[in-house]
mmCIF file with all atom_site columns, C-alpha atoms and ligand atoms in Angstrom:
data_model
loop_
_atom_site.group_PDB
_atom_site.id
_atom_site.type_symbol
_atom_site.label_atom_id
_atom_site.label_alt_id
_atom_site.label_comp_id
_atom_site.label_asym_id
_atom_site.label_entity_id
_atom_site.label_seq_id
_atom_site.pdbx_PDB_ins_code
_atom_site.Cartn_x
_atom_site.Cartn_y
_atom_site.Cartn_z
_atom_site.occupancy
_atom_site.B_iso_or_equiv
_atom_site.pdbx_formal_charge
_atom_site.auth_seq_id
_atom_site.auth_comp_id
_atom_site.auth_asym_id
_atom_site.auth_atom_id
_atom_site.pdbx_PDB_model_num
ATOM   1   C CA . MET X 1 1   ? 2.069   -65.478 65.948  1.00 0.00 ? 110 MET X CA 1
ATOM   2   C CA . SER X 1 2   ? 5.641   -66.789 65.958  1.00 0.00 ? 111 SER X CA 1
ATOM   3   C CA . LYS X 1 3   ? 8.628   -65.325 67.802  1.00 0.00 ? 112 LYS X CA 1
ATOM   4   C CA . ASP X 1 4   ? 9.895   -63.892 64.540  1.00 0.00 ? 113 ASP X CA 1
ATOM   5   C CA . ASP X 1 5   ? 6.772   -61.840 63.974  1.00 0.00 ? 114 ASP X CA 1
ATOM   6   C CA . LEU X 1 6   ? 8.200   -58.852 65.774  1.00 0.00 ? 115 LEU X CA 1
ATOM   7   C CA . GLN X 1 7   ? 7.140   -56.446 63.035  1.00 0.00 ? 116 GLN X CA 1
ATOM   8   C CA . GLU X 1 8   ? 3.576   -57.752 63.230  1.00 0.00 ? 117 GLU X CA 1
ATOM   9   C CA . ILE X 1 9   ? 3.181   -57.089 66.949  1.00 0.00 ? 118 ILE X CA 1
ATOM   10  C CA . ILE X 1 10  ? 4.836   -53.677 66.573  1.00 0.00 ? 119 ILE X CA 1
ATOM   11  C CA . LYS X 1 11  ? 2.342   -52.834 63.827  1.00 0.00 ? 120 LYS X CA 1
ATOM   12  C CA . LEU X 1 12  ? -0.594  -53.857 66.057  1.00 0.00 ? 121 LEU X CA 1
ATOM   13  C CA . ALA X 1 13  ? 0.687   -51.655 68.896  1.00 0.00 ? 122 ALA X CA 1
ATOM   14  C CA . THR X 1 14  ? 1.321   -48.799 66.453  1.00 0.00 ? 123 THR X CA 1
ATOM   15  C CA . ASP X 1 15  ? -2.244  -49.053 65.143  1.00 0.00 ? 124 ASP X CA 1
ATOM   16  C CA . ALA X 1 16  ? -3.647  -49.191 68.698  1.00 0.00 ? 125 ALA X CA 1
ATOM   17  C CA . ARG X 1 17  ? -1.728  -45.991 69.489  1.00 0.00 ? 126 ARG X CA 1
ATOM   18  C CA . GLN X 1 18  ? -3.922  -44.190 66.950  1.00 0.00 ? 127 GLN X CA 1
ATOM   19  C CA . CYS X 1 19  ? -6.861  -44.711 69.322  1.00 0.00 ? 128 CYS X CA 1
ATOM   20  C CA . ALA X 1 20  ? -5.127  -43.015 72.289  1.00 0.00 ? 129 ALA X CA 1
ATOM   21  C CA . LEU X 1 21  ? -7.210  -40.452 74.185  1.00 0.00 ? 130 LEU X CA 1
ATOM   22  C CA . ALA X 1 22  ? -4.371  -38.251 75.388  1.00 0.00 ? 131 ALA X CA 1
ATOM   23  C CA . ARG X 1 23  ? -5.786  -34.719 75.308  1.00 0.00 ? 132 ARG X CA 1
ATOM   24  C CA . TYR X 1 24  ? -3.963  -33.637 78.495  1.00 0.00 ? 133 TYR X CA 1
ATOM   25  C CA . SER X 1 25  ? -0.486  -35.034 77.921  1.00 0.00 ? 134 SER X CA 1
ATOM   26  C CA . ASN X 1 26  ? -0.463  -35.406 74.128  1.00 0.00 ? 135 ASN X CA 1
ATOM   27  C CA . PHE X 1 27  ? 1.613   -38.498 74.852  1.00 0.00 ? 136 PHE X CA 1
ATOM   28  C CA . CYS X 1 28  ? 0.023   -41.265 72.787  1.00 0.00 ? 137 CYS X CA 1
ATOM   29  C CA . VAL X 1 29  ? 0.878   -44.838 73.672  1.00 0.00 ? 138 VAL X CA 1
ATOM   30  C CA . GLY X 1 30  ? -0.069  -48.122 72.012  1.00 0.00 ? 139 GLY X CA 1
ATOM   31  C CA . ALA X 1 31  ? 0.398   -51.621 73.371  1.00 0.00 ? 140 ALA X CA 1
ATOM   32  C CA . ALA X 1 32  ? -0.045  -55.126 72.015  1.00 0.00 ? 141 ALA X CA 1
ATOM   33  C CA . LEU X 1 33  ? -0.052  -58.145 74.293  1.00 0.00 ? 142 LEU X CA 1
ATOM   34  C CA . GLU X 1 34  ? 0.521   -61.546 72.773  1.00 0.00 ? 143 GLU X CA 1
ATOM   35  C CA . ALA X 1 35  ? -1.489  -64.152 74.681  1.00 0.00 ? 144 ALA X CA 1
ATOM   36  C CA . GLU X 1 36  ? -2.034  -67.856 74.147  1.00 0.00 ? 145 GLU X CA 1
ATOM   37  C CA . GLY X 1 37  ? -5.345  -67.211 72.385  1.00 0.00 ? 146 GLY X CA 1
ATOM   38  C CA . GLY X 1 38  ? -4.435  -64.123 70.369  1.00 0.00 ? 147 GLY X CA 1
ATOM   39  C CA . VAL X 1 39  ? -3.215  -60.541 70.543  1.00 0.00 ? 148 VAL X CA 1
ATOM   40  C CA . TYR X 1 40  ? -4.915  -57.895 72.714  1.00 0.00 ? 149 TYR X CA 1
ATOM   41  C CA . THR X 1 41  ? -4.212  -54.245 72.069  1.00 0.00 ? 150 THR X CA 1
ATOM   42  C CA . GLY X 1 42  ? -4.590  -51.136 74.197  1.00 0.00 ? 151 GLY X CA 1
ATOM   43  C CA . CYS X 1 43  ? -4.051  -47.400 74.173  1.00 0.00 ? 152 CYS X CA 1
ATOM   44  C CA . ASN X 1 44  ? -3.833  -44.865 76.981  1.00 0.00 ? 153 ASN X CA 1
ATOM   45  C CA . VAL X 1 45  ? -7.089  -43.219 78.021  1.00 0.00 ? 154 VAL X CA 1
ATOM   46  C CA . GLU X 1 46  ? -6.871  -39.940 79.921  1.00 0.00 ? 155 GLU X CA 1
ATOM   47  C CA . SER X 1 47  ? -9.541  -38.495 82.186  1.00 0.00 ? 156 SER X CA 1
ATOM   48  C CA . ALA X 1 48  ? -10.221 -34.874 83.185  1.00 0.00 ? 157 ALA X CA 1
ATOM   49  C CA . ALA X 1 49  ? -9.829  -36.228 86.712  1.00 0.00 ? 158 ALA X CA 1
ATOM   50  C CA . TYR X 1 50  ? -6.211  -36.986 85.876  1.00 0.00 ? 159 TYR X CA 1
ATOM   51  C CA . GLU X 1 51  ? -5.694  -39.821 88.317  1.00 0.00 ? 160 GLU X CA 1
ATOM   52  C CA . GLN X 1 52  ? -8.296  -41.912 86.486  1.00 0.00 ? 161 GLN X CA 1
ATOM   53  C CA . THR X 1 53  ? -5.988  -42.079 83.477  1.00 0.00 ? 162 THR X CA 1
ATOM   54  C CA . ILE X 1 54  ? -5.007  -45.570 82.435  1.00 0.00 ? 163 ILE X CA 1
ATOM   55  C CA . CYS X 1 55  ? -1.930  -46.640 80.519  1.00 0.00 ? 164 CYS X CA 1
ATOM   56  C CA . ALA X 1 56  ? -2.002  -48.549 77.237  1.00 0.00 ? 165 ALA X CA 1
ATOM   57  C CA . GLU X 1 57  ? -0.301  -51.571 78.786  1.00 0.00 ? 166 GLU X CA 1
ATOM   58  C CA . ARG X 1 58  ? -2.928  -52.000 81.491  1.00 0.00 ? 167 ARG X CA 1
ATOM   59  C CA . VAL X 1 59  ? -5.785  -51.591 79.021  1.00 0.00 ? 168 VAL X CA 1
ATOM   60  C CA . ALA X 1 60  ? -4.323  -54.443 76.945  1.00 0.00 ? 169 ALA X CA 1
ATOM   61  C CA . ILE X 1 61  ? -3.815  -56.614 80.048  1.00 0.00 ? 170 ILE X CA 1
ATOM   62  C CA . TRP X 1 62  ? -7.328  -55.999 81.422  1.00 0.00 ? 171 TRP X CA 1
ATOM   63  C CA . LYS X 1 63  ? -8.817  -56.767 78.016  1.00 0.00 ? 172 LYS X CA 1
ATOM   64  C CA . ALA X 1 64  ? -6.934  -60.057 77.789  1.00 0.00 ? 173 ALA X CA 1
ATOM   65  C CA . LEU X 1 65  ? -7.648  -61.132 81.383  1.00 0.00 ? 174 LEU X CA 1
ATOM   66  C CA . SER X 1 66  ? -11.330 -60.303 81.039  1.00 0.00 ? 175 SER X CA 1
ATOM   67  C CA . GLU X 1 67  ? -11.502 -62.517 77.947  1.00 0.00 ? 176 GLU X CA 1
ATOM   68  C CA . GLY X 1 68  ? -10.147 -65.433 79.979  1.00 0.00 ? 177 GLY X CA 1
ATOM   69  C CA . GLU X 1 69  ? -6.513  -65.297 78.876  1.00 0.00 ? 178 GLU X CA 1
ATOM   70  C CA . ARG X 1 70  ? -3.990  -66.406 81.502  1.00 0.00 ? 179 ARG X CA 1
ATOM   71  C CA . LYS X 1 71  ? -0.820  -67.191 79.562  1.00 0.00 ? 180 LYS X CA 1
ATOM   72  C CA . PHE X 1 72  ? 1.204   -64.417 77.984  1.00 0.00 ? 181 PHE X CA 1
ATOM   73  C CA . LYS X 1 73  ? 4.151   -64.466 75.638  1.00 0.00 ? 182 LYS X CA 1
ATOM   74  C CA . ARG X 1 74  ? 5.207   -60.914 74.838  1.00 0.00 ? 183 ARG X CA 1
ATOM   75  C CA . LEU X 1 75  ? 4.187   -57.286 75.256  1.00 0.00 ? 184 LEU X CA 1
ATOM   76  C CA . CYS X 1 76  ? 4.978   -54.464 72.862  1.00 0.00 ? 185 CYS X CA 1
ATOM   77  C CA . VAL X 1 77  ? 4.812   -50.737 73.674  1.00 0.00 ? 186 VAL X CA 1
ATOM   78  C CA . VAL X 1 78  ? 4.947   -48.089 70.938  1.00 0.00 ? 187 VAL X CA 1
ATOM   79  C CA . VAL X 1 79  ? 5.413   -44.363 71.518  1.00 0.00 ? 188 VAL X CA 1
ATOM   80  C CA . ASP X 1 80  ? 6.644   -41.633 69.141  1.00 0.00 ? 189 ASP X CA 1
ATOM   81  C CA . THR X 1 81  ? 9.720   -40.799 71.227  1.00 0.00 ? 190 THR X CA 1
ATOM   82  C CA . GLU X 1 82  ? 13.362  -40.821 70.162  1.00 0.00 ? 191 GLU X CA 1
ATOM   83  C CA . ARG X 1 83  ? 14.305  -42.458 73.466  1.00 0.00 ? 192 ARG X CA 1
ATOM   84  C CA . LEU X 1 84  ? 12.229  -45.626 73.712  1.00 0.00 ? 193 LEU X CA 1
ATOM   85  C CA . THR X 1 85  ? 9.481   -45.398 76.337  1.00 0.00 ? 194 THR X CA 1
ATOM   86  C CA . PRO X 1 86  ? 9.441   -48.068 79.058  1.00 0.00 ? 195 PRO X CA 1
ATOM   87  C CA . PRO X 1 87  ? 6.333   -49.041 81.069  1.00 0.00 ? 196 PRO X CA 1
ATOM   88  C CA . CYS X 1 88  ? 5.640   -46.900 84.138  1.00 0.00 ? 197 CYS X CA 1
ATOM   89  C CA . GLY X 1 89  ? 6.077   -48.330 87.637  1.00 0.00 ? 198 GLY X CA 1
ATOM   90  C CA . ALA X 1 90  ? 2.397   -49.192 88.108  1.00 0.00 ? 199 ALA X CA 1
ATOM   91  C CA . CYS X 1 91  ? 2.346   -51.069 84.795  1.00 0.00 ? 200 CYS X CA 1
ATOM   92  C CA . ARG X 1 92  ? 5.556   -52.941 85.664  1.00 0.00 ? 201 ARG X CA 1
ATOM   93  C CA . GLN X 1 93  ? 3.827   -54.240 88.787  1.00 0.00 ? 202 GLN X CA 1
ATOM   94  C CA . VAL X 1 94  ? 0.745   -55.348 86.841  1.00 0.00 ? 203 VAL X CA 1
ATOM   95  C CA . ILE X 1 95  ? 2.736   -56.876 83.959  1.00 0.00 ? 204 ILE X CA 1
ATOM   96  C CA . TRP X 1 96  ? 4.834   -58.836 86.442  1.00 0.00 ? 205 TRP X CA 1
ATOM   97  C CA . GLU X 1 97  ? 1.852   -60.052 88.474  1.00 0.00 ? 206 GLU X CA 1
ATOM   98  C CA . PHE X 1 98  ? -0.271  -61.189 85.551  1.00 0.00 ? 207 PHE X CA 1
ATOM   99  C CA . CYS X 1 99  ? 2.208   -61.952 82.771  1.00 0.00 ? 208 CYS X CA 1
ATOM   100 C CA . GLY X 1 100 ? 5.386   -62.899 84.653  1.00 0.00 ? 209 GLY X CA 1
ATOM   101 C CA . ASP X 1 101 ? 8.845   -62.686 83.151  1.00 0.00 ? 210 ASP X CA 1
ATOM   102 C CA . ILE X 1 102 ? 7.816   -61.985 79.556  1.00 0.00 ? 211 ILE X CA 1
ATOM   103 C CA . PRO X 1 103 ? 9.853   -59.995 77.026  1.00 0.00 ? 212 PRO X CA 1
ATOM   104 C CA . VAL X 1 104 ? 8.745   -56.371 76.672  1.00 0.00 ? 213 VAL X CA 1
ATOM   105 C CA . VAL X 1 105 ? 9.459   -54.892 73.252  1.00 0.00 ? 214 VAL X CA 1
ATOM   106 C CA . LEU X 1 106 ? 9.822   -51.115 73.177  1.00 0.00 ? 215 LEU X CA 1
ATOM   107 C CA . ALA X 1 107 ? 9.457   -49.440 69.798  1.00 0.00 ? 216 ALA X CA 1
ATOM   108 C CA . ASN X 1 108 ? 9.053   -45.992 68.283  1.00 0.00 ? 217 ASN X CA 1
ATOM   109 C CA . LEU X 1 109 ? 7.798   -44.764 64.916  1.00 0.00 ? 218 LEU X CA 1
ATOM   110 C CA . ARG X 1 110 ? 11.325  -44.527 63.482  1.00 0.00 ? 219 ARG X CA 1
ATOM   111 C CA . GLY X 1 111 ? 11.946  -48.260 63.508  1.00 0.00 ? 220 GLY X CA 1
ATOM   112 C CA . ASP X 1 112 ? 14.023  -48.393 66.711  1.00 0.00 ? 221 ASP X CA 1
ATOM   113 C CA . THR X 1 113 ? 13.326  -51.332 69.003  1.00 0.00 ? 222 THR X CA 1
ATOM   114 C CA . GLU X 1 114 ? 14.793  -52.768 72.175  1.00 0.00 ? 223 GLU X CA 1
ATOM   115 C CA . THR X 1 115 ? 13.598  -55.751 74.185  1.00 0.00 ? 224 THR X CA 1
ATOM   116 C CA . PHE X 1 116 ? 13.837  -56.198 77.948  1.00 0.00 ? 225 PHE X CA 1
ATOM   117 C CA . GLN X 1 117 ? 12.776  -59.097 80.135  1.00 0.00 ? 226 GLN X CA 1
ATOM   118 C CA . MET X 1 118 ? 10.328  -58.114 82.867  1.00 0.00 ? 227 MET X CA 1
ATOM   119 C CA . LYS X 1 119 ? 12.896  -59.336 85.435  1.00 0.00 ? 228 LYS X CA 1
ATOM   120 C CA . GLU X 1 120 ? 15.232  -56.584 84.232  1.00 0.00 ? 229 GLU X CA 1
ATOM   121 C CA . LEU X 1 121 ? 12.491  -53.947 84.464  1.00 0.00 ? 230 LEU X CA 1
ATOM   122 C CA . LEU X 1 122 ? 11.310  -55.069 87.914  1.00 0.00 ? 231 LEU X CA 1
ATOM   123 C CA . PRO X 1 123 ? 14.238  -56.787 89.632  1.00 0.00 ? 232 PRO X CA 1
ATOM   124 C CA . HIS X 1 124 ? 12.901  -57.030 93.209  1.00 0.00 ? 233 HIS X CA 1
ATOM   125 C CA . PRO X 1 125 ? 9.176   -57.588 92.823  1.00 0.00 ? 234 PRO X CA 1
ATOM   126 C CA . PHE X 1 126 ? 6.515   -57.556 95.506  1.00 0.00 ? 235 PHE X CA 1
ATOM   127 C CA . ASP X 1 127 ? 4.029   -60.197 94.456  1.00 0.00 ? 236 ASP X CA 1
ATOM   128 C CA . ALA X 1 128 ? 1.893   -63.165 95.520  1.00 0.00 ? 237 ALA X CA 1
ATOM   129 C CA . GLY X 1 129 ? 4.982   -65.377 95.824  1.00 0.00 ? 238 GLY X CA 1
ATOM   130 C CA . PHE X 1 130 ? 6.582   -62.905 98.180  1.00 0.00 ? 239 PHE X CA 1
ATOM   131 C CA . LEU X 1 131 ? 3.462   -62.761 100.337 1.00 0.00 ? 240 LEU X CA 1
ATOM   132 C CA . GLU X 1 132 ? 3.339   -66.558 100.491 1.00 0.00 ? 241 GLU X CA 1
ATOM   133 C CA . GLU X 1 133 ? 7.024   -66.816 101.421 1.00 0.00 ? 242 GLU X CA 1
ATOM   134 C CA . THR X 1 134 ? 6.660   -64.376 104.250 1.00 0.00 ? 243 THR X CA 1
ATOM   135 C CA . GLY X 1 135 ? 3.400   -65.929 105.432 1.00 0.00 ? 244 GLY X CA 1
ATOM   136 C CA . ALA X 1 136 ? 1.953   -62.429 105.609 1.00 0.00 ? 245 ALA X CA 1
ATOM   137 C CA . GLU X 1 137 ? -1.328  -63.420 104.012 1.00 0.00 ? 246 GLU X CA 1
ATOM   138 C CA . GLN X 1 138 ? -2.180  -65.751 106.889 1.00 0.00 ? 247 GLN X CA 1
ATOM   139 C CA . LYS X 1 139 ? -2.084  -63.071 109.563 1.00 0.00 ? 248 LYS X CA 1
HETATM 140 N N1 . THU D 2 .   ? 1.515   -43.888 79.548  1.00 0.00 ? 419 THU D N1 1
HETATM 141 C C1 . THU D 2 .   ? 1.221   -45.119 79.046  1.00 0.00 ? 419 THU D C1 1
HETATM 142 O O1 . THU D 2 .   ? 0.156   -45.350 78.484  1.00 0.00 ? 419 THU D O1 1
HETATM 143 N N2 . THU D 2 .   ? 2.149   -46.086 79.185  1.00 0.00 ? 419 THU D N2 1
HETATM 144 C C2 . THU D 2 .   ? 3.382   -45.889 79.731  1.00 0.00 ? 419 THU D C2 1
HETATM 145 O O2 . THU D 2 .   ? 4.147   -46.838 79.846  1.00 0.00 ? 419 THU D O2 1
HETATM 146 C C3 . THU D 2 .   ? 3.808   -44.556 80.133  1.00 0.00 ? 419 THU D C3 1
HETATM 147 C C4 . THU D 2 .   ? 2.702   -43.578 80.279  1.00 0.00 ? 419 THU D C4 1
HETATM 148 C C5 . THU D 2 .   ? 0.528   -42.825 79.363  1.00 0.00 ? 419 THU D C5 1
HETATM 149 C C6 . THU D 2 .   ? -0.193  -42.386 80.604  1.00 0.00 ? 419 THU D C6 1
HETATM 150 C C7 . THU D 2 .   ? -0.572  -40.964 80.231  1.00 0.00 ? 419 THU D C7 1
HETATM 151 O O3 . THU D 2 .   ? -1.783  -41.000 79.500  1.00 0.00 ? 419 THU D O3 1
HETATM 152 C C8 . THU D 2 .   ? 0.529   -40.508 79.296  1.00 0.00 ? 419 THU D C8 1
HETATM 153 O O4 . THU D 2 .   ? 1.172   -41.682 78.863  1.00 0.00 ? 419 THU D O4 1
HETATM 154 C C9 . THU D 2 .   ? 1.544   -39.586 79.943  1.00 0.00 ? 419 THU D C9 1
HETATM 155 O O5 . THU D 2 .   ? 2.035   -40.108 81.115  1.00 0.00 ? 419 THU D O5 1
#
């Protein structure tokens, strides 16, 4: 998939959103993660034990990582909101740790899109590099 195939990745995330299991929030989210070896999609899955709920972004990332993918190019998140929906804090941490400073495309069902770099969404990250710098992992 080339950089210009924005509409294609948005369509994949939009289709994945149809699979959302969001009976408690009714907030359906779809994600599509472009990796070196292909595109991995995800939707949010909610549990009756609410804290077990998982976001669409993390489903896509876990799917890709568990298939052996390690290099990521772009993530797309689609929600039917007028104001484009950004990844939650927990997802920002995971996206940063496993995908690095990739572009994150936010889109809705009305054709609006906006793209942010992960660095903009998580400007002062706590990550493996930080732990190494501080030497904390050796104690
Ligand atoms: N949700 C996502 O899937 N991704 C986000 O970036 C924001 C929140 C889900 C979690 C929950 O199922 C519902 O949206 C409401 O928070």
